[in-house]
Short mmCIF file of C-alpha atoms in Angstrom, two decimals:
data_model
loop_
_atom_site.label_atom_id
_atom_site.label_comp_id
_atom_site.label_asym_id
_atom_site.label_seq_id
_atom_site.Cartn_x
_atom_site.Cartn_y
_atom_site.Cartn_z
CA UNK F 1 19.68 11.93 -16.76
CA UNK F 2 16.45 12.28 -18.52
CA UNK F 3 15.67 8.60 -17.47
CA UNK F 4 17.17 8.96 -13.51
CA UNK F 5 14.20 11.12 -13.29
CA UNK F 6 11.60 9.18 -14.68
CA UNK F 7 13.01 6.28 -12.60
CA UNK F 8 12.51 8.29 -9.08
CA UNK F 9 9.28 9.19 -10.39
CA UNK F 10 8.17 6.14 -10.74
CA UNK F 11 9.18 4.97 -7.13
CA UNK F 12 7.13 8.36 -6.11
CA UNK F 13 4.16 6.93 -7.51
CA UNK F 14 4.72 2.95 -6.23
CA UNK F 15 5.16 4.95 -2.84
CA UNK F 16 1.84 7.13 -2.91
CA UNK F 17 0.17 4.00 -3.92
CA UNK F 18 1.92 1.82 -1.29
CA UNK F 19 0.19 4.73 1.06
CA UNK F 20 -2.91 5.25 -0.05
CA UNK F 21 -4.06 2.24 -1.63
CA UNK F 22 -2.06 0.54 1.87
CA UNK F 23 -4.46 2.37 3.98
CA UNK F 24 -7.48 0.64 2.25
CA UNK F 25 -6.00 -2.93 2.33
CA UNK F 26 -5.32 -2.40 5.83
CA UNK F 27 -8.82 -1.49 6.54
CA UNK F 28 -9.89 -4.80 5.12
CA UNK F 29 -7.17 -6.58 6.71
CA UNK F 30 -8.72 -5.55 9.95
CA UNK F 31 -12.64 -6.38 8.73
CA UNK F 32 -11.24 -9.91 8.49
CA UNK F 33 -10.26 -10.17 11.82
CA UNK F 34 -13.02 -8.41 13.11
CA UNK F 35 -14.80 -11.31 14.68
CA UNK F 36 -18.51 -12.39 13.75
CA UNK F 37 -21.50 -10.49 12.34
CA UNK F 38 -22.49 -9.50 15.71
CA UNK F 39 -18.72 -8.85 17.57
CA UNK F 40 -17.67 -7.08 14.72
CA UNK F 41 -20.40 -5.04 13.76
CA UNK F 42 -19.35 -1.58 14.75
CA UNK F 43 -15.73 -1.68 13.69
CA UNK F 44 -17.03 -2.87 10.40
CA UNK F 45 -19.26 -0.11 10.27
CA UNK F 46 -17.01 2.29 10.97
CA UNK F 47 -14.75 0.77 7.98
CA UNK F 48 -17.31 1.12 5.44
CA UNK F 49 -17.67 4.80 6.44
CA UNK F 50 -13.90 5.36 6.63
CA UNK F 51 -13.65 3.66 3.14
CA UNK F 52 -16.52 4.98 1.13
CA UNK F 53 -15.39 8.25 -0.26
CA UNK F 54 -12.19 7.98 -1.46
CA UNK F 55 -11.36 3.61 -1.71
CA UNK F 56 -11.44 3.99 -5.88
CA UNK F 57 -9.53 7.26 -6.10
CA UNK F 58 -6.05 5.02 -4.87
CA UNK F 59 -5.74 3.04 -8.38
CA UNK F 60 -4.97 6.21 -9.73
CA UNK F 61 -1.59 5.67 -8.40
CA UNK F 62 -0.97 1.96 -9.41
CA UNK F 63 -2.33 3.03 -13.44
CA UNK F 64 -0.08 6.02 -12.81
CA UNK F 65 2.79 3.17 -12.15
CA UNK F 66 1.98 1.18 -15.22
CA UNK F 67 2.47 3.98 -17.64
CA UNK F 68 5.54 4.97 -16.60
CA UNK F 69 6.68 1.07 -16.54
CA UNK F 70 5.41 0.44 -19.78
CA UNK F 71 6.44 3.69 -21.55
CA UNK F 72 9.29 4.68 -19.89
CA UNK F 73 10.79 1.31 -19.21
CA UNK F 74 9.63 -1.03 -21.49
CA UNK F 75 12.41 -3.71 -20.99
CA UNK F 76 11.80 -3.47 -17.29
CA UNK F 77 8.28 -3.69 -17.62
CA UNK F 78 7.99 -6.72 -20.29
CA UNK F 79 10.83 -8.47 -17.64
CA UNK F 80 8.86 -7.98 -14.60
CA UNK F 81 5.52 -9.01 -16.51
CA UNK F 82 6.57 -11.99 -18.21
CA UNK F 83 8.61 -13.57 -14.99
CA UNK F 84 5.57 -12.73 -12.52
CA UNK F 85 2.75 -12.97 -14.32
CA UNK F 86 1.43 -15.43 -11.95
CA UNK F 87 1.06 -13.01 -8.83
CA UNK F 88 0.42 -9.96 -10.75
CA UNK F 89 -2.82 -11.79 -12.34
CA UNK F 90 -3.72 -12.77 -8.92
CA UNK F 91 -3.43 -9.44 -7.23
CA UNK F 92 -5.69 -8.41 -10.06
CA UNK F 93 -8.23 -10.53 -9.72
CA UNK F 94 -7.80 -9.45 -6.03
CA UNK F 95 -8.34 -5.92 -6.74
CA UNK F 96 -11.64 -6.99 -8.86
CA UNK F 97 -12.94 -9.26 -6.11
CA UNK F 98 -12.55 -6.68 -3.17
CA UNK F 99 -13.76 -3.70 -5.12
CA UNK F 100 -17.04 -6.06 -5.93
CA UNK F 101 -16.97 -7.28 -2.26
CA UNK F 102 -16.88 -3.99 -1.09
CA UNK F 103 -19.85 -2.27 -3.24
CA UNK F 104 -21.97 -5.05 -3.19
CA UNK F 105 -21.77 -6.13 0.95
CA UNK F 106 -23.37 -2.99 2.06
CA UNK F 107 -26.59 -2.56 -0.19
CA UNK F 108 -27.30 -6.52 0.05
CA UNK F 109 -30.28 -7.17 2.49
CA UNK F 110 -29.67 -11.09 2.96
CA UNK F 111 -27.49 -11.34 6.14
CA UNK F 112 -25.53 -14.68 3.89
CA UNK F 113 -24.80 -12.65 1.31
CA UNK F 114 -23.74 -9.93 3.01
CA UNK F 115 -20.90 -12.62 5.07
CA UNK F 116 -19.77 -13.66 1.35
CA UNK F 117 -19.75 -10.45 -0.54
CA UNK F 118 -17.44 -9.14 3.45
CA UNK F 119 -15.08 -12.29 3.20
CA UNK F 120 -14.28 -11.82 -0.24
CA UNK F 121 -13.69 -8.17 0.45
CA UNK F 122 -11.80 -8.64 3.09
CA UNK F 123 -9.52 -11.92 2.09
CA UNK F 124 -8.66 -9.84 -0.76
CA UNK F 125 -7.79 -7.30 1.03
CA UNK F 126 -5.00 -9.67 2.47
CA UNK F 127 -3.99 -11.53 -0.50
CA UNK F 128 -3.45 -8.46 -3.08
CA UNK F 129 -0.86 -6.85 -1.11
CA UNK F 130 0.83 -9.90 -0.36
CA UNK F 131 1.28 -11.03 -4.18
CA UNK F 132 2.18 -7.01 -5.28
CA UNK F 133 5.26 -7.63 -2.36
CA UNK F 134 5.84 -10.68 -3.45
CA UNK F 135 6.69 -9.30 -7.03
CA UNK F 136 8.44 -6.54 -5.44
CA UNK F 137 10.83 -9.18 -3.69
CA UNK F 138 11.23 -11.08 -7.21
CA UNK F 139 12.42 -7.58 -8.35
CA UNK F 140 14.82 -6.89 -5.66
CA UNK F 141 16.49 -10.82 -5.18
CA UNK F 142 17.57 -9.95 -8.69
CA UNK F 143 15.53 -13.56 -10.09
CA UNK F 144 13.75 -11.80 -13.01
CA UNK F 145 16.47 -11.00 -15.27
CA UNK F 146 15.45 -9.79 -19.16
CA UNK F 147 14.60 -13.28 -20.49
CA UNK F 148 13.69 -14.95 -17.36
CA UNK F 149 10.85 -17.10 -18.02
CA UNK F 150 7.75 -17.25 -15.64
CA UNK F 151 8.34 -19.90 -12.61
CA UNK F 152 7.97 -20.31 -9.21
CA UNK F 153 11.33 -19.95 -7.94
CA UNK F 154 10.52 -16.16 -9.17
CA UNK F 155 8.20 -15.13 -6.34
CA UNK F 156 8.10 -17.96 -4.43
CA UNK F 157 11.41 -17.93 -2.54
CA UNK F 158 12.59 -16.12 1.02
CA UNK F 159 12.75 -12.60 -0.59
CA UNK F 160 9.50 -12.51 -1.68
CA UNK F 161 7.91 -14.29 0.82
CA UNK F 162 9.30 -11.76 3.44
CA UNK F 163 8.22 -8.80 0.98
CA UNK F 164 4.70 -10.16 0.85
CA UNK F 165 4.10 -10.31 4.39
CA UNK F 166 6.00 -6.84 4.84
CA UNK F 167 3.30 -5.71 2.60
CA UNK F 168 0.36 -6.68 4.90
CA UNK F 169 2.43 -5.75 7.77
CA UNK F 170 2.67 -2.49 5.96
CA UNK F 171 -1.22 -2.28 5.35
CA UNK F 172 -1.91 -3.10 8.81
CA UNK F 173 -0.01 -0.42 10.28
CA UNK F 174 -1.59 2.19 8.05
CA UNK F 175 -5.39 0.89 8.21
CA UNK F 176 -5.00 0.89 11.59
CA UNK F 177 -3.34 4.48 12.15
CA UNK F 178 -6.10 5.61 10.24
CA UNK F 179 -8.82 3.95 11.20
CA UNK F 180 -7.93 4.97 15.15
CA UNK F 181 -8.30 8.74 13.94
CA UNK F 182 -11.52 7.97 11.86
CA UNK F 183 -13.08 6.30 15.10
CA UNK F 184 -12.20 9.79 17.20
CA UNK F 185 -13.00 12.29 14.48
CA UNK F 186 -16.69 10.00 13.96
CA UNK F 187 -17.09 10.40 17.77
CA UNK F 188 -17.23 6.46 17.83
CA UNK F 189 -14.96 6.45 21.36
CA UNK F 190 -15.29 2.85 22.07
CA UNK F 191 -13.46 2.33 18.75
CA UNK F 192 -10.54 4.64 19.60
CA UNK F 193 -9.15 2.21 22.22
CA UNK F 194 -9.88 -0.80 19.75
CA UNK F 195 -8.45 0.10 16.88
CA UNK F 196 -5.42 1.87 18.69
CA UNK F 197 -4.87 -1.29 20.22
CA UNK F 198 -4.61 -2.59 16.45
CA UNK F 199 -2.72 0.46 15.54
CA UNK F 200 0.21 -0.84 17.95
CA UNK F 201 0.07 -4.35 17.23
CA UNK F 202 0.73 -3.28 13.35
CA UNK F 203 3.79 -0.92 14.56
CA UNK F 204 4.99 -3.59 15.99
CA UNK F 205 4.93 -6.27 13.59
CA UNK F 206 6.27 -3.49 10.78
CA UNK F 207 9.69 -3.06 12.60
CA UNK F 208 9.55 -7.19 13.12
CA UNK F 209 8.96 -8.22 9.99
CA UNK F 210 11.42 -5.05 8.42
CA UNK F 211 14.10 -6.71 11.00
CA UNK F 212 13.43 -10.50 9.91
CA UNK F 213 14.08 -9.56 6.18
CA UNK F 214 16.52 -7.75 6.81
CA UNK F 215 17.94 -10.96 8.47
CA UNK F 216 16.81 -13.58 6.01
CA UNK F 217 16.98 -12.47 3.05
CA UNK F 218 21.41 -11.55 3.34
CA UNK F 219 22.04 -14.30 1.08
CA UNK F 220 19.48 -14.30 -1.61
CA UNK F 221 18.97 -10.62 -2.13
CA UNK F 222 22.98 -9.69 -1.51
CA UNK F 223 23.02 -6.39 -3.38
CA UNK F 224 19.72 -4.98 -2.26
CA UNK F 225 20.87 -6.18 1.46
CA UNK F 226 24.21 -4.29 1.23
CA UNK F 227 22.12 -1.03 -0.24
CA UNK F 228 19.72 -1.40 3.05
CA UNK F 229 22.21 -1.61 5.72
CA UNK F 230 24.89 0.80 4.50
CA UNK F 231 24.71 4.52 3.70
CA UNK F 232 21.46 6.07 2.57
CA UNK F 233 19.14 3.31 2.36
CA UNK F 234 20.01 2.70 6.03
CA UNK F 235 19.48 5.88 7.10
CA UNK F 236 16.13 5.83 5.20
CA UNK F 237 15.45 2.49 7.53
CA UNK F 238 16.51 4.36 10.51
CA UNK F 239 14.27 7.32 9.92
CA UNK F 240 11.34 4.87 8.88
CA UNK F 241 11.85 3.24 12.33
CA UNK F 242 11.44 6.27 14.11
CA UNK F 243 8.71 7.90 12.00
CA UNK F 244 7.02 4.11 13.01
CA UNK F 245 7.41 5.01 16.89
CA UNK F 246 6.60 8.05 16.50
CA UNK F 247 3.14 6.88 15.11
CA UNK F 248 2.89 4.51 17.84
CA UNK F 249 3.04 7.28 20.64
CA UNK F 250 0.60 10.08 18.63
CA UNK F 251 -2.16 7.46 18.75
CA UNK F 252 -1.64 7.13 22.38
CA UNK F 253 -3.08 10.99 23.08
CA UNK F 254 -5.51 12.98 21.18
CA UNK F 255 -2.86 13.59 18.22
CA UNK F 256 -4.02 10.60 16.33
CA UNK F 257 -4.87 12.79 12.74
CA UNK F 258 -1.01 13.80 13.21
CA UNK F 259 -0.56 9.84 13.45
CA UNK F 260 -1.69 9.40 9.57
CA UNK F 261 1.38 11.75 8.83
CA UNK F 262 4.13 9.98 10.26
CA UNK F 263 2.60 6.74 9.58
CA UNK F 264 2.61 7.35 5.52
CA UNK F 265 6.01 9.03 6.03
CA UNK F 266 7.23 5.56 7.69
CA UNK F 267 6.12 3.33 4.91
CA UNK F 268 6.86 6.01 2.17
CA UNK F 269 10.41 6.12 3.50
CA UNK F 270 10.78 2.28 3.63
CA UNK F 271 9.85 2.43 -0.40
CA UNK F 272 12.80 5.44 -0.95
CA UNK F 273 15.27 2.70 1.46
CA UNK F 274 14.64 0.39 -1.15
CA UNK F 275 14.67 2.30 -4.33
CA UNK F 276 18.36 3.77 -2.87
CA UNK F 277 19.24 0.12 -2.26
CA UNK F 278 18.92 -0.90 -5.92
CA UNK F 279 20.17 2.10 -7.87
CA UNK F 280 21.53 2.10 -10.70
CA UNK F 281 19.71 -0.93 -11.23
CA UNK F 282 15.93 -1.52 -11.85
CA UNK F 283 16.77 -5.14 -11.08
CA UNK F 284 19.92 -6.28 -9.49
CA UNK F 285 22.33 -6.43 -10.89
CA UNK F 286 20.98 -7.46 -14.35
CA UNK F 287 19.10 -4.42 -15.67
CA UNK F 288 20.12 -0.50 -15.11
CA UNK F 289 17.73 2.20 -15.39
CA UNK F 290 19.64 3.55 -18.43
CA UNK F 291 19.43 -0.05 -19.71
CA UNK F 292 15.95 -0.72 -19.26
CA UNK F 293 14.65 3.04 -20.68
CA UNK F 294 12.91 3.30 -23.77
CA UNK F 295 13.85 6.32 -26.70
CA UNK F 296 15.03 9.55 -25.07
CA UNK F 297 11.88 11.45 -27.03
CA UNK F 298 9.36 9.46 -24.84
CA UNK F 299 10.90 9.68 -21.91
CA UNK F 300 10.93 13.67 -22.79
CA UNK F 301 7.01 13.25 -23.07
CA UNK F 302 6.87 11.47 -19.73
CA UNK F 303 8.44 14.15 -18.03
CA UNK F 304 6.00 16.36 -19.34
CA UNK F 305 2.99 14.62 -18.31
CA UNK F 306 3.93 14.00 -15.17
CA UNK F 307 4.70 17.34 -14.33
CA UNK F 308 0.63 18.09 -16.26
CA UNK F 309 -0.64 15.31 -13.97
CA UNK F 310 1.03 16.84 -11.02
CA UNK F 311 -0.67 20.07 -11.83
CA UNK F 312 -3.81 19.02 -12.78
CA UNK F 313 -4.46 15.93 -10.74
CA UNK F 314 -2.21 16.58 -7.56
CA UNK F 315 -4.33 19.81 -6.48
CA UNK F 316 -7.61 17.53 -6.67
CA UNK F 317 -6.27 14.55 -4.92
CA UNK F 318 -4.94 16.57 -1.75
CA UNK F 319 -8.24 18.87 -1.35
CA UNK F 320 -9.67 15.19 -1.78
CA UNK F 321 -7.94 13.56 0.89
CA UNK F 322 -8.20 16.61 2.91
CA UNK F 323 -11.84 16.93 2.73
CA UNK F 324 -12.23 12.96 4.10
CA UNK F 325 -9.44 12.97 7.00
CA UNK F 326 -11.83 16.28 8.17
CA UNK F 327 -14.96 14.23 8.22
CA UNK F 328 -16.49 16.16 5.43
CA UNK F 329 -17.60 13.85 2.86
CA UNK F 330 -19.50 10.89 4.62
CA UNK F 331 -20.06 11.44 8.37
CA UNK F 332 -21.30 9.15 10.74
CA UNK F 333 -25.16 9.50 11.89
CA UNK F 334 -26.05 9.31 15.42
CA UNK F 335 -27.64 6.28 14.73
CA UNK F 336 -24.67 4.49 13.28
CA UNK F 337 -22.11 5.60 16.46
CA UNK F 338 -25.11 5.21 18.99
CA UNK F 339 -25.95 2.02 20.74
#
């Protein structure tokens, strides 16, 4: 029971991290295709500001989700680590390389090193989410079994392909979303219409790419498929779908700051569909959760930090979060939004 817990914990935290940290990567998913130094100015601009005040705070959530791998699940953890090494190390080193692009691009004077420091920032921004669903997909096609060895036909196959680019779908749609009510809230209007724009185009090519796997991946993720299409994980799908078009027609009107809502509840459902698709197993159909978990006395000791964290840290993060949706932190001068 103890471990159940810890288990729908931990897909809590891959979910608030899938959210918050998606909402960054989607802002730099949408720097890169921003156009050149002088087309995309402004909506660059406005991404820096969006950004500034709270782009660190989202690894909380991902060092959140490696103590509870390693200490609560430390079969699952040394299986998933030693069979994807490969694209953990390079999301990694994608994380590393954005956070650098992203501190060092705006301070820089030289207009050259200002274009690397933004294309690193900005092709990471692309690549890291793509490699962390790529592992996700090794995970859920059941290829990474305790004593798998590392290899391409781990990550690099249709399910993890399709998870990858769900990912940056996934990132898309919530940079967007958020970036449409950053533009109104700034008073940047030109932006509103540009990034809602955006905002649609990643709605719509969420629900594509969440059909096409669905689709594609029948035969080489069979149990995970069955969990997705049948009982709750469908209706998790289902209410992801809608909380998706919902999103889509809040950024159409002046409701865009409800948008951000229904857009994390959207992606944070599709990470519940697929945690209810592979229960009782941490990876189908090789490793339970009661397999996987460590001692029961550790497990004891996670529950009781997490519930600490949640006191301690939860509180802070909110009133965090709350004070940069309102504008508070970093506004916009006239002279950034004027021209």
């Amino acid at each position: 029971m103890t471990a159940t817990i810890v288990a729908w914990i931990l897909l809590a935290a891959i979910a608030a991290y899938a959210c918050g940290g998606g909402v960054d990567y989607g802002a730099g998913f949408w720097d890169l295709l921003a156009g050149g130094a002088e087309r995309g100015e402004r909506p660059r601009r406005l991404i820096d500001h969006a950004m500034a005040p709270v782009w660190e705070v989202n690894n909380v959530w991902l060092i959140f989700v490696l103590v509870l791998m390693w200490t609560g699940f430390p079969v699952f953890f040394q299986t998933v680590f030693t069979a994807l090494w490969l694209p953990l190390a390079l999301a990694a080193i994608g994380m590393v390389l954005r956070g650098a692009g992203f501190a060092l691009r705006k301070p820089v004077r030289r207009l050259a090193a200002r274009r690397v420091y933004g294309a690193v920032f900005a092709v990471s921004s692309l690549l890291t989410p793509f490699f962390l669903g790529a592992v996700v997909g090794g995970v859920a096609s059941g290829r990474v079994a305790p004593g798998t060895t590392a290899s391409a036909d781990a990550w690099a196959n249709t399910t993890s392909i399709m998870a990858g680019l769900g990912a940056v779908a996934a990132t898309a749609f919530l940079g967007a979303v958020f970036l449409t009510a950053d533009a109104r809230r700034f008073g940047a209007r030109d932006l509103v219409g540009y990034f809602r724009l955006r905002a649609w185009i990643g709605t719509a090519a969420l629900l594509v790419t969440g059909v096409l796997a669905l689709v594609v991946t029948d035969p080489h993720a069979s149990y995970v498929h069955h969990g997705l299409t049948h009982g709750i994980g469908l209706l998790l799908l289902l209410l992801a779908a809608a909380a998706a078009a919902v999103t889509a027609w809040l950024v159409a009107g002046r409701a865009a700051g409800w948008a951000r809502y229904s857009s994390v509840a959207a992606v944070a459902l599709v990470v519940a569909a697929w945690g209810a698709a592979q229960r009782p197993y941490l990876v189908p159909t090789s490793l339970t959760v009661q397999q996987a978990a460590g001692a029961s006395e550790p497990l004891q000791w996670m529950l009781i930090v997490a519930g600490v964290s949640l006191v301690l840290i939860g509180p802070a993060l909110v009133v965090l979060y709350r004070l940069d949706t309102h504008g508070v932190l970093e506004p916009l001068s006239d002279e950034d939004v004027a021209r």
